[in-house]
XYZ file of C-alpha atoms in Angstrom:
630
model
C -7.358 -1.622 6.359
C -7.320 -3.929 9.323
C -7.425 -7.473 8.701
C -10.260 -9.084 9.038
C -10.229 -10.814 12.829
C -12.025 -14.580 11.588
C -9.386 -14.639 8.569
C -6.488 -13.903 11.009
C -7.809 -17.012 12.706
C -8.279 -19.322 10.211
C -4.438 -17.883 8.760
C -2.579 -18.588 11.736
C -4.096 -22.294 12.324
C -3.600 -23.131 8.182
C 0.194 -24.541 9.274
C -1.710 -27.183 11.612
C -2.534 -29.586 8.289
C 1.090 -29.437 7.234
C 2.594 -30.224 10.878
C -0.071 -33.775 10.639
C 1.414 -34.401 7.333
C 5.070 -33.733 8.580
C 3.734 -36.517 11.342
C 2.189 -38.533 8.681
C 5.513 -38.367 6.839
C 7.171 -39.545 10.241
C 5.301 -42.515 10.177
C 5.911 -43.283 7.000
C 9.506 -43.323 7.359
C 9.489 -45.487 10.471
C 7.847 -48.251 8.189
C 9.952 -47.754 5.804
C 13.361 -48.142 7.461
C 11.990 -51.181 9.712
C 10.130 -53.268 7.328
C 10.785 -52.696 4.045
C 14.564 -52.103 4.530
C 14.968 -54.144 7.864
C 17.622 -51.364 9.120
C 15.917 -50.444 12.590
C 19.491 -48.673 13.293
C 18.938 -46.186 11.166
C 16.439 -44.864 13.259
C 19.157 -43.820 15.556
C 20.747 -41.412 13.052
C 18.674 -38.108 13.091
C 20.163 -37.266 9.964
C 18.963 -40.537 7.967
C 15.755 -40.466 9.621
C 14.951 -36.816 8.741
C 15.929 -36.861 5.129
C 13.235 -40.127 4.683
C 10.570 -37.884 6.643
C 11.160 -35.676 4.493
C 11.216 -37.017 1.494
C 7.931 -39.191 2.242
C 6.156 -36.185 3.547
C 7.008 -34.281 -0.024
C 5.790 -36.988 -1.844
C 2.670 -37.174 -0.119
C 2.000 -33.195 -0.470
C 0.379 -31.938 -3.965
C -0.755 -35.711 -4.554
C -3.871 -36.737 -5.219
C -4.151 -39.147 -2.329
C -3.799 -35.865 0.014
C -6.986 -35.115 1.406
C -5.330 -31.870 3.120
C -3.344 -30.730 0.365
C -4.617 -31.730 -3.313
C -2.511 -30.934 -5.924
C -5.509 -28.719 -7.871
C -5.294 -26.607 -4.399
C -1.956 -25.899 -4.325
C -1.599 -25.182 -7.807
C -4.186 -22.676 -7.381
C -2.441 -20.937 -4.239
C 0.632 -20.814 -6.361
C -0.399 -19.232 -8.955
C -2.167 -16.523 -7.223
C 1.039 -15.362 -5.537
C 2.772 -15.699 -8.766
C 4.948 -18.683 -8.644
C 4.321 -20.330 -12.587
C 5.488 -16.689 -13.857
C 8.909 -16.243 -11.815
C 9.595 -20.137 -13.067
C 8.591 -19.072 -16.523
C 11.308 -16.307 -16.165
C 14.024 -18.241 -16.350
C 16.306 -18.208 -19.152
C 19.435 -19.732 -20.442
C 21.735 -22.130 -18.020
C 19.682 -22.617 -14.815
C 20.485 -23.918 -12.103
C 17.674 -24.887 -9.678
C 18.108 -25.261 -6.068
C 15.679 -28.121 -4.146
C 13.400 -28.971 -6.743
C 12.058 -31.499 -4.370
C 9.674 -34.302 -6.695
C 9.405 -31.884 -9.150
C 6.031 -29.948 -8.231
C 7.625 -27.087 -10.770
C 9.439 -28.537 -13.389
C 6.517 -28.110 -16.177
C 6.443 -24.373 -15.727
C 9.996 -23.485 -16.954
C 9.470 -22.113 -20.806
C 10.523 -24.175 -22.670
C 11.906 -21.670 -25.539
C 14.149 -19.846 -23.000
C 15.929 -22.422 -20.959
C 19.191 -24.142 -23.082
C 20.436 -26.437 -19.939
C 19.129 -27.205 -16.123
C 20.571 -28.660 -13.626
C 18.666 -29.482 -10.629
C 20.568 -29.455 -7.143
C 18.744 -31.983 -4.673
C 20.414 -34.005 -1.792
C 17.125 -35.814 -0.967
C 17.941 -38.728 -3.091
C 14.491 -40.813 -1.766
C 12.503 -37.751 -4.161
C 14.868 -38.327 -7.116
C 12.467 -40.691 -8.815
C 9.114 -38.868 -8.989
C 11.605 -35.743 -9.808
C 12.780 -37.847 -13.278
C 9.181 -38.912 -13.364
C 7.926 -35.204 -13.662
C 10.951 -34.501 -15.696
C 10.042 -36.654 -18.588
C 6.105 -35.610 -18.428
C 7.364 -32.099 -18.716
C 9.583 -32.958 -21.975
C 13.068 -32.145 -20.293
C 14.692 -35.142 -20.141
C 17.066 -33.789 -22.337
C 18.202 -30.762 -20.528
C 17.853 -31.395 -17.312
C 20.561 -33.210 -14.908
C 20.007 -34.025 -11.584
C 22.924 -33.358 -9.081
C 22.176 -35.633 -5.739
C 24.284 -33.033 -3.549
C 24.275 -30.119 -1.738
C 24.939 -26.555 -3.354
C 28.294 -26.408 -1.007
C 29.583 -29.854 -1.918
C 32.262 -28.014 -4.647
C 33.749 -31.305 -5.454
C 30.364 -33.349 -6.375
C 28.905 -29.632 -8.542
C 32.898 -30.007 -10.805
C 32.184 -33.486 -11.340
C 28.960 -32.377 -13.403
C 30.240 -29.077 -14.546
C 29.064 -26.704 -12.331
C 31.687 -23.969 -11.618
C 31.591 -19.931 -11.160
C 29.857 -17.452 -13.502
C 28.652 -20.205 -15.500
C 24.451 -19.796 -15.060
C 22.871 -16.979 -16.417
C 19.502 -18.040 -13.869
C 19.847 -19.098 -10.340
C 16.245 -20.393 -9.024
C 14.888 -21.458 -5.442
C 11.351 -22.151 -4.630
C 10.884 -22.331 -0.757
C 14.372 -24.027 -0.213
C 16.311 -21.057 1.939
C 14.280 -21.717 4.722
C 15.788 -25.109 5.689
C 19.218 -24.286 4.472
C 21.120 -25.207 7.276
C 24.061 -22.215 6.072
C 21.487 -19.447 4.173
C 24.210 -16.805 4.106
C 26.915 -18.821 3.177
C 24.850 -20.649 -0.054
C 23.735 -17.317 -0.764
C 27.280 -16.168 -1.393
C 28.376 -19.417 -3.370
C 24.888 -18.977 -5.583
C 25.824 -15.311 -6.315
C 29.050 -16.834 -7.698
C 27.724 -19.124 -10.154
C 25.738 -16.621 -11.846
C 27.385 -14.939 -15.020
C 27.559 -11.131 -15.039
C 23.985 -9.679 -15.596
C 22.895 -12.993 -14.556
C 19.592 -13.229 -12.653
C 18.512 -14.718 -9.083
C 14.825 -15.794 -8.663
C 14.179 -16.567 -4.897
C 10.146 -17.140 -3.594
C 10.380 -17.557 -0.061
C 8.262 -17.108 3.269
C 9.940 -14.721 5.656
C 9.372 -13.624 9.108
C 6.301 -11.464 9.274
C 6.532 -7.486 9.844
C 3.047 -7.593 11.771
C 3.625 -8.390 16.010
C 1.081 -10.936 16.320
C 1.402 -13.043 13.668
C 5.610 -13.268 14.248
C 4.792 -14.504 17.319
C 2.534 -16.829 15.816
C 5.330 -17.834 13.862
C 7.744 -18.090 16.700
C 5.204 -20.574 18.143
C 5.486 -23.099 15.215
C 8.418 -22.957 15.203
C 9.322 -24.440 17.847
C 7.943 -27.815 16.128
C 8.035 -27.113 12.489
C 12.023 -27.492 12.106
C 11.969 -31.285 13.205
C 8.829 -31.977 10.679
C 10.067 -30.496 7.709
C 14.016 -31.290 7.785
C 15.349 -27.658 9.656
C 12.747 -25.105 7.972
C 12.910 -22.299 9.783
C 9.672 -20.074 9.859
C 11.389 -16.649 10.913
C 14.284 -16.123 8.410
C 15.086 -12.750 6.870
C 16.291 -14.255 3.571
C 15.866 -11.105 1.269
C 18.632 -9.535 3.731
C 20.472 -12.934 3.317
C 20.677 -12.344 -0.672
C 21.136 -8.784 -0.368
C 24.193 -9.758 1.596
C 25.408 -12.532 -0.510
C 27.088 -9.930 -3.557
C 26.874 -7.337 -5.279
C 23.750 -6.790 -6.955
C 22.658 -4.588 -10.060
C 19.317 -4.286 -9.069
C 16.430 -5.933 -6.507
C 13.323 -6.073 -6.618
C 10.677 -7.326 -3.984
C 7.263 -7.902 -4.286
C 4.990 -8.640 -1.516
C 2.588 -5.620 -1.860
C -1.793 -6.131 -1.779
C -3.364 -5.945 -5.168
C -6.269 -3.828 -4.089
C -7.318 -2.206 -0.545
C -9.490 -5.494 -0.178
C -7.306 -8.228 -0.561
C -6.762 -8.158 3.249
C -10.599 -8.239 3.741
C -12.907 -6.032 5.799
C -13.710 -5.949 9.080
C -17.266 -5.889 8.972
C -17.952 -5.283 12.734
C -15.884 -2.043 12.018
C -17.738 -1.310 8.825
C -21.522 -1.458 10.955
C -20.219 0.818 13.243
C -19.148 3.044 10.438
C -22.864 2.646 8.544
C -25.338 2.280 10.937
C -27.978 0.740 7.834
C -25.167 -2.079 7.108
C -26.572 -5.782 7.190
C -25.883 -8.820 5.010
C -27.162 -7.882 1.595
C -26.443 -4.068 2.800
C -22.761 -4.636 2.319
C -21.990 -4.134 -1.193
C -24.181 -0.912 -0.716
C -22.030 -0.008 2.231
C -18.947 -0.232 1.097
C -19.929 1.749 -1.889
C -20.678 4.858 -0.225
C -17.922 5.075 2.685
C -14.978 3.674 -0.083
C -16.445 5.353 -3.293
C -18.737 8.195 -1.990
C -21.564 6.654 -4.180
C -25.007 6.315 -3.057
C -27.230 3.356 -4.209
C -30.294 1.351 -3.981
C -30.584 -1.997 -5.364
C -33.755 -3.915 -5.804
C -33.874 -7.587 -3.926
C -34.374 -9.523 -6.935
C -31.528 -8.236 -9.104
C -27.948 -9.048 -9.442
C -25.549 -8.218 -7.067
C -22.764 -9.252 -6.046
C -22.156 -11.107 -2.792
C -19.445 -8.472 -1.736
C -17.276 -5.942 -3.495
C -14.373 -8.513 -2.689
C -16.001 -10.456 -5.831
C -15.927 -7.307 -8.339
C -13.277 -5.532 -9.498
C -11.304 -3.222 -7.976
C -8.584 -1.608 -10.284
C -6.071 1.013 -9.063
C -6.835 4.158 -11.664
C -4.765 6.244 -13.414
C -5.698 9.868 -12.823
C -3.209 11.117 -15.205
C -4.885 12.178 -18.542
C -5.790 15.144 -20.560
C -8.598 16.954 -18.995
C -9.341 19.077 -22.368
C -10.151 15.678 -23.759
C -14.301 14.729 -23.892
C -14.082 10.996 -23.000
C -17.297 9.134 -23.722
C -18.336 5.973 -22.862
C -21.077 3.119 -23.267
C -22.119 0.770 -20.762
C -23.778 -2.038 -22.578
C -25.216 -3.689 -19.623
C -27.635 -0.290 -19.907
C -28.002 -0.624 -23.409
C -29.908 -4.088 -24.398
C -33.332 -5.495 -23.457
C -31.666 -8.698 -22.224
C -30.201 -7.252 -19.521
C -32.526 -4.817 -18.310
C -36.610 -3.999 -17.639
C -38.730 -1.385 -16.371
C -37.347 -2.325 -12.862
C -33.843 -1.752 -13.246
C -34.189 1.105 -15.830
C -36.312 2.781 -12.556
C -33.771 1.906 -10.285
C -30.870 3.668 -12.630
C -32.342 6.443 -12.901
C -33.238 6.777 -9.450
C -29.073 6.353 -8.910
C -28.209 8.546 -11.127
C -30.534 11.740 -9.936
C -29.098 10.449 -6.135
C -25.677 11.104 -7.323
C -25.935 13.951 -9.274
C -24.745 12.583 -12.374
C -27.641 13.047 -14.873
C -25.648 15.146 -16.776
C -22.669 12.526 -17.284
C -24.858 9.220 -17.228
C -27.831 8.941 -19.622
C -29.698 5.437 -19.465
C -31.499 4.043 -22.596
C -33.604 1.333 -23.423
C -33.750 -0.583 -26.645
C -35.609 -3.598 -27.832
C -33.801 -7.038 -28.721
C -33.867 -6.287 -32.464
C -32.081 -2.863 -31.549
C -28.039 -2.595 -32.361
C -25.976 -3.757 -29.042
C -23.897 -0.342 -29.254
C -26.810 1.885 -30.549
C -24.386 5.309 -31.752
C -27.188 6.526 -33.965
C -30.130 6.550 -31.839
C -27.414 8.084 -28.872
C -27.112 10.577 -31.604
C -23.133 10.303 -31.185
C -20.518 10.338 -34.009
C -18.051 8.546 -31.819
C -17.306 7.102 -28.598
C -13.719 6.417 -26.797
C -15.173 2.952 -25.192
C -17.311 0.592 -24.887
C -17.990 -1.683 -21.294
C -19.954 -4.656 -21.058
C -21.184 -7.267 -18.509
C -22.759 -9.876 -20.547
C -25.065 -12.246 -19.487
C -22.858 -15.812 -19.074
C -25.247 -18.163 -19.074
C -27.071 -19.890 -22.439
C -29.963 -21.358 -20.278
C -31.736 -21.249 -17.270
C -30.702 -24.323 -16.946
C -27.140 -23.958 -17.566
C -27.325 -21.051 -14.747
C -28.648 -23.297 -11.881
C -26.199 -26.553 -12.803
C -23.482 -23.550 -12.246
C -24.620 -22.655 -9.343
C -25.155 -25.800 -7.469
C -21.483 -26.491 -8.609
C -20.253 -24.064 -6.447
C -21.414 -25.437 -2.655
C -21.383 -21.599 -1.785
C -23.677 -20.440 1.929
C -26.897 -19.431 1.432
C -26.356 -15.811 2.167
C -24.058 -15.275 -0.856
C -26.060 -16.759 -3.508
C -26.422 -14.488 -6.747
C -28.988 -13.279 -6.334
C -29.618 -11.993 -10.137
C -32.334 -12.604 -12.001
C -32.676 -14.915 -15.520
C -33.137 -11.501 -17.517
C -30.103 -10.109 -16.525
C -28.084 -13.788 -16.448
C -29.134 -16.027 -19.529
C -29.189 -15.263 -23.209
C -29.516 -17.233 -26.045
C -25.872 -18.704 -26.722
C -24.255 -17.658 -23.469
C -21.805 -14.944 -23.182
C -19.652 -16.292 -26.099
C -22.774 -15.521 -28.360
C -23.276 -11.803 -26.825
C -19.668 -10.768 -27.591
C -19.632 -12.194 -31.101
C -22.451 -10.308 -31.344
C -20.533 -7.478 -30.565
C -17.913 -7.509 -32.432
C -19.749 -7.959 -35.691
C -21.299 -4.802 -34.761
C -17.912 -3.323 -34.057
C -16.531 -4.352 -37.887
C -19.300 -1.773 -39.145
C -18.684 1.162 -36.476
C -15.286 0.652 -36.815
C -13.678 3.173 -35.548
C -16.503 5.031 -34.402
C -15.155 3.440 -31.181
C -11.703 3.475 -30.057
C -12.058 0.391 -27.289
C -14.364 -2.162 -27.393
C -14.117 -4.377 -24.358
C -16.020 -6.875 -22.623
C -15.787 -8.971 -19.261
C -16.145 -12.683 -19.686
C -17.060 -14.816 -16.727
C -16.078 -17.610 -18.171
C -12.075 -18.499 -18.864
C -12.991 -21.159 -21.459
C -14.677 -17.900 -23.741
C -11.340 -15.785 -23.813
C -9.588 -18.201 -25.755
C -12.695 -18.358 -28.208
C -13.663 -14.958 -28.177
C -9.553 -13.824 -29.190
C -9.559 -16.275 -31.927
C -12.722 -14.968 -33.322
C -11.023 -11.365 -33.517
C -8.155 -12.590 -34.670
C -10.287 -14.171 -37.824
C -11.814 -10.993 -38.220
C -8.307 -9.177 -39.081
C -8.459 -7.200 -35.686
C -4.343 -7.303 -34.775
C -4.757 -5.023 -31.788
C -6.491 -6.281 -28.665
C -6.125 -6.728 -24.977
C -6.481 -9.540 -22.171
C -7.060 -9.329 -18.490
C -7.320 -10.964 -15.338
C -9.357 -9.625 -12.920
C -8.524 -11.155 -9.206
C -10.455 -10.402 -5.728
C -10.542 -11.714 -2.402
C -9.268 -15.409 -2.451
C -11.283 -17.044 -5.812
C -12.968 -15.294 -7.782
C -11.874 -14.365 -11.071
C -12.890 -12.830 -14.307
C -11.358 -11.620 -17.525
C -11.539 -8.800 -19.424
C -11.073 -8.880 -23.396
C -10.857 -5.773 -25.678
C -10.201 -4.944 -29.141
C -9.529 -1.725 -31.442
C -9.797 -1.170 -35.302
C -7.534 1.846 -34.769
C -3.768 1.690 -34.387
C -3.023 2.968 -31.298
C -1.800 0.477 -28.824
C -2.296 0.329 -25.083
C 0.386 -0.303 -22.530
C 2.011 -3.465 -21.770
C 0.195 -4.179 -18.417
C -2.966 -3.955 -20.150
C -2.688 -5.391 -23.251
C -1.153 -8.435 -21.237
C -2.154 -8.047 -17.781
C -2.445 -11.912 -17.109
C -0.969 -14.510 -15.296
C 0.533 -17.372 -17.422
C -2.986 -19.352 -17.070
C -3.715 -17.687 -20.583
C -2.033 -19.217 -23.408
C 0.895 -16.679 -25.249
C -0.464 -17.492 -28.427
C -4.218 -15.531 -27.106
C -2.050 -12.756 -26.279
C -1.221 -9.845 -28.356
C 2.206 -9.012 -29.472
C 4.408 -7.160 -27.015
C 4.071 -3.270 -26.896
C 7.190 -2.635 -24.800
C 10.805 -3.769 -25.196
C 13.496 -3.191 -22.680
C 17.448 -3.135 -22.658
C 20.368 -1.991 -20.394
C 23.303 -0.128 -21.266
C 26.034 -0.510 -18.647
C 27.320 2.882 -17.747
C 26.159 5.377 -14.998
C 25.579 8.569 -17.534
C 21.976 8.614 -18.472
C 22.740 11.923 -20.185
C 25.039 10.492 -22.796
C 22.890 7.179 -23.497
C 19.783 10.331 -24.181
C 22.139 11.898 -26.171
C 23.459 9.017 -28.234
C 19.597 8.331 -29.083
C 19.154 11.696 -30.092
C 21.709 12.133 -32.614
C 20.808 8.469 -33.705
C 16.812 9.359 -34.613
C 18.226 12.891 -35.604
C 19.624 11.114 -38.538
C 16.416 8.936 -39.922
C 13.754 10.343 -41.942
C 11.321 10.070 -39.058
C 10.443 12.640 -37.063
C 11.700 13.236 -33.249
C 11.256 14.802 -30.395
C 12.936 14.442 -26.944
C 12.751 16.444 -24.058
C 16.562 15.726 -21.966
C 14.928 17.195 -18.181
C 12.857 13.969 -18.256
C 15.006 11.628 -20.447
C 12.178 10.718 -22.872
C 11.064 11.210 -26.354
C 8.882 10.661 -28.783
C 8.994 9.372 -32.668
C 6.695 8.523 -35.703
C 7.927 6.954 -39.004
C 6.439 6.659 -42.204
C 7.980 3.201 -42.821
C 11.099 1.343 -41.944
C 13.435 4.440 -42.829
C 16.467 2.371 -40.143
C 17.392 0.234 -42.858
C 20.726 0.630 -44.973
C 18.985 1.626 -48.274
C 16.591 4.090 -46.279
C 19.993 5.926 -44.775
C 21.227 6.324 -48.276
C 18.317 7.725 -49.592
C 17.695 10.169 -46.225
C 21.242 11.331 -46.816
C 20.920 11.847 -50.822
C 17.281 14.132 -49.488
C 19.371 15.929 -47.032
C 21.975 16.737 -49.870
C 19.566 18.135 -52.351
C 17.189 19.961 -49.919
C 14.354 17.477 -50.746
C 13.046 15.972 -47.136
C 9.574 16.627 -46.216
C 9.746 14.724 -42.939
C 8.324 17.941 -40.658
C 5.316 18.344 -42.833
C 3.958 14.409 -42.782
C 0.904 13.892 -40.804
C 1.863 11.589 -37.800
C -1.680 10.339 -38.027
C -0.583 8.572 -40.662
C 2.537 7.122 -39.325
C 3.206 3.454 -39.154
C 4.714 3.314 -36.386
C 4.703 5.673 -33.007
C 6.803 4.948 -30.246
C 7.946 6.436 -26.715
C 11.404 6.154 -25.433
C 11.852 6.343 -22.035
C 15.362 6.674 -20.013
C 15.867 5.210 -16.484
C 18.756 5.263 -14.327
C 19.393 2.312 -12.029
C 22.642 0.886 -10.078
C 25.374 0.870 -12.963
C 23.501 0.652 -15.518
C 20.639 2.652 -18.031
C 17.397 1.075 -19.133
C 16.173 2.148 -22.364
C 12.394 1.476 -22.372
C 10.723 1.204 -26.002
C 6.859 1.607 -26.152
C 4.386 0.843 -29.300
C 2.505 4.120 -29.526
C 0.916 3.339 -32.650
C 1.190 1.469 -35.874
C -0.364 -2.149 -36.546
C 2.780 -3.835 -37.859
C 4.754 -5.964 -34.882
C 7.513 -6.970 -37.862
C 8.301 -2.738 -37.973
C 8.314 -2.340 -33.953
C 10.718 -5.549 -33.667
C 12.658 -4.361 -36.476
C 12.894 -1.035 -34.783
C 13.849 -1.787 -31.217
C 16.297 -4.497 -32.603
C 18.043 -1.343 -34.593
C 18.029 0.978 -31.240
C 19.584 -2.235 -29.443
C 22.423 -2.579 -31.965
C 22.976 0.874 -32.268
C 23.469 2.430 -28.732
C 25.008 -1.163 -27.771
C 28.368 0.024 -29.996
């Protein structure tokens, strides 16, 4: 989709407010030299001169004295292109390349990282660096090195030397490296074998216009900001620098809006398309789905502000899957209008025979099975209304300073109920601990990011031990999260159970459902077969299928252990093993193994399929690890 023409604008002038800072930072270093350290000469050497600049224009980004750049701002930015969780990725001996004042230090993990050292020859930041150091609680673990990565002599002095780091870590540094390729090279050396290189970095730009854009700035930007260089290829640079397992790059659109629309291209598409008009538009030339929606109901200001997931199409199409919406299902969010209006979308669609509204009282269950007349359900989806009060709704909305035209424009029956949204959902789930698992999924969207935490405790003191958190992203700020939960032990994948940024706490997260490890050899064939004749062994039962290196397993209990092989082998003596004939219903634990081949190596890929005890799965995928590792 073509970018939209105003946001190409507004992108290419956004390095304008960092060129008056680099000025500001100018300034600032003048003063500096002349009248607090009375050494006017120094203004003569470019070298002295640009390392205060910079230093003085660092300091003053991501401060809260920065009326261009506050620090909320620019935490914000970073952690929508992913910055906290490539820091948090770091483990062992790390050594970090420009940390600058120390903007980063309080995202490493704490539990992962043994010993940092921090490589920065911009002495001037060194304090606020320590400063952020200690406020992070690394004081003891982190050294600051005031060199250069290619001063060998300085790095031995502090006992830096080759394959000694199992993470190597730069954060916008390679593009004012005066020698990129050659500090590539020496940074691939450090690392130990199977050591990892994180590198975040803006590049030259594939699209014509805006490279040239860039080539503009640039003639400018390498004075303010100490050599930065706008137009590097520096994922060539590190592809160049060794010899690499693996790479991976990321720089791929979450959804087909997060470049925008072009709306002057969307009204000639629809010829009815006008400011309220759009969600409706976009609807029915993306989606194929036709719709009317009353004036006086919610919408949202643009489809950029909903969700818009990428589906899996992949599923069993023997299987009935049935659903409940729940923002169709309970008085508070719906009247005679809106019940008109849904059934009016429905019959426009066609769908009547897949989508069947119904209207309950206030008194009437939340997730009404019985008066559906339905034994069971696969899920349940809910909007709930976020707000406790009307008054609570318009304090919310005068918060946000947002134009006119994209007010919500919902009403208080579809917005407020008693309690807010935290209130609704507890509501929910005590009406899920009866139905139990007359519903596989029960999940909810929460508007509010102060609720998940609330919401996943309060499942968590109801016993539930299998639930899922989400982040829901679009266009540039608005976000929502999704929460679900299941009284059944099947487990979802990985990306869903998880699929947040490190903004949510780990301890509101459920356990892992996939576990990963490498075996280094090239033969995928013998690593399936060595896992073959390993599960062939256990009383468990096993299938796997070598044409697509994968299989699939149930146990009864933790039948891996010593005493368990005993007793499997004294079973297989006497003729006694039942293994083929258990029900894998009743398993307690299900799991998928999944074989991939990549540059020298094998990743075995462990999934939770089922089962409701995390000790078993750990157990289990700490036995496969051991085991194929001899």
């Amino acid at each position: 989709m073509a970018l939209n023409m105003k946001g190409r604008a507004i992108s290419y002038l956004e390095p304008i407010p960092f060129l008056l800072v680099g000025l500001l930072g100018a300034f600032l270093a003048v003063f500096n030299i002349v009248f607090k350290q009375r050494r006017p000469q120094d203004l003569l050497d470019l070298s002295k001169f640009s390392d205060q600049a910079f230093g003085a224009t660092w300091l003053i980004v991501g401060t809260e004295i920065d009326p261009l750049f506050p620090r909320d701002q620019i935490a914000e930015r970073e952690v929508e292109k992913g910055v906290p969780a490539l820091i948090a990725s770091a483990t062992g001996a790390v050594i970090e390349i420009g940390p600058g004042s120390g903007n980063q230090v309080s995202r490493y993990d704490r539990s992962k990282v043994t010993k940092i050292y921090g490589i920065e020859p911009t002495v001037s930041l060194h304090p606020k660096l320590r400063e952020n150091i200690k406020k992070a609680g690394l004081s003891d673990i982190y050294t600051i090195v005031p060199c250069g990565i290619q001063d060998i002599k300085t790095l031995q002095q502090y006992g830096i030397d080759q394959e000694a780091f199992d993470t190597v870590l730069s954060i916008q540094v390679f593009c004012s490296i005066p020698n990129p390729k050659e500090t590539a090279a020496a940074l691939w050396r450090l690392l130990k074998p199977g050591g990892t290189t994180i590198v975040y970095e803006h590049v030259k730009s594939q699209d014509f216009v805006a490279s040239k854009v860039q080539d503009f700035y640039n003639i400018v930007w390498p004075y303010a900001f100490q050599g930065c260089q706008l137009d590097r290829d520096t994922a060539r640079t590190f592809r160049e620098a060794g010899e690499w397992a693996k790479t991976i790059m990321y720089s791929a659109p979450r959804t087909i809006y997060d470049e925008g629309v072009d709306f002057s291209v969307l009204a000639l598409q629809d010829q009815e398309f006008k400011t309220r008009q759009l969600t409706i538009s976009l609807l029915k030339r993306d989606f194929g789905v036709l719709v009317e929606l009353p004036d006086d109901r919610l919408c949202p200001p643009d489809l950029l502000d909903t969700t818009s997931e990428s589906y899996d199409d992949r599923y069993d199409p023997n299987r009935e899957v049935v659903g409940l919406d729940i923002d169709l299902a309970e008085s508070t969010d719906i009247d005679d209008k809106n019940l008109s209006y849904a059934r009016q979308n429905i019959l426009a669609n066609n769908l009547q025979s897949r989508i069947r509204p119904l209207l309950t009282k206030p008194q009437d269950p939340l997730i009404p099975l019985d008066s559906l007349v339905l034994e069971s359900i696969s899920f349940t989806i809910c909007n709930p209304p976020f707000y406790s009060s009307p008054t609570e709704l318009l304090a919310s909305a005068a918060a946000k300073s947002r134009p006119p035209h994209s007010a919500c424009t919902g009403s208080p029956i579809e917005m407020v109920t008693p309690g807010g949204e935290i209130a609704f959902v507890t509501r929910m789930i005590d009406e899920s601990e009866q139905l139990s698992i007359r519903c596989q999924w029960y999940t909810t969207m929460l508007g509010k990011f102060s609720s998940v935490g609330v919401v996943v405790e309060e499942l968590k003191k109801r016993g539930v031990n299998n639930w899922a958190v989400k982040e829901f992203v679009q266009g540039e700020k608005t976000r929502r999260w999704g929460v679900g939960w299941s009284w059944d032990h099947r487990r979802p994948r990985e990306d869903v159970a998880r699929g947040v940024s490190t903004s949510v706490p780990k301890h509101l997260l459920p356990f892992p459902s996939e576990f990963k490890f490498e075996i280094p050899t090239t033969s995928i064939d013998l690593v399936g077969s060595t896992i073959h004749m390993l599960l062939g062994g256990l009383d468990l039962r096993w299938q796997y299928r070598p044409h697509i290196s994968a299989g699939v397993g149930f146990a009864k209990a933790n039948v891996w252990s010593r005493a368990a092989r005993r007793q499997k082998e004294r079973e297989t003596s006497t003729g006694k093993s039942d293994t083929e004939d258990e029900d894998v219903g009743e398993a307690a634990l299900g799991f998928r193994i999944q074989l991939t081949k990549e540059t020298e190596v094998v990743v075995v890929t462990i999934r939770w399929l089922q089962g409701n005890d995390s000790v078993l799965f750990e157990s289990f995928c700490g036995m496969m690890k051991r085991q194929i590792a001899k």
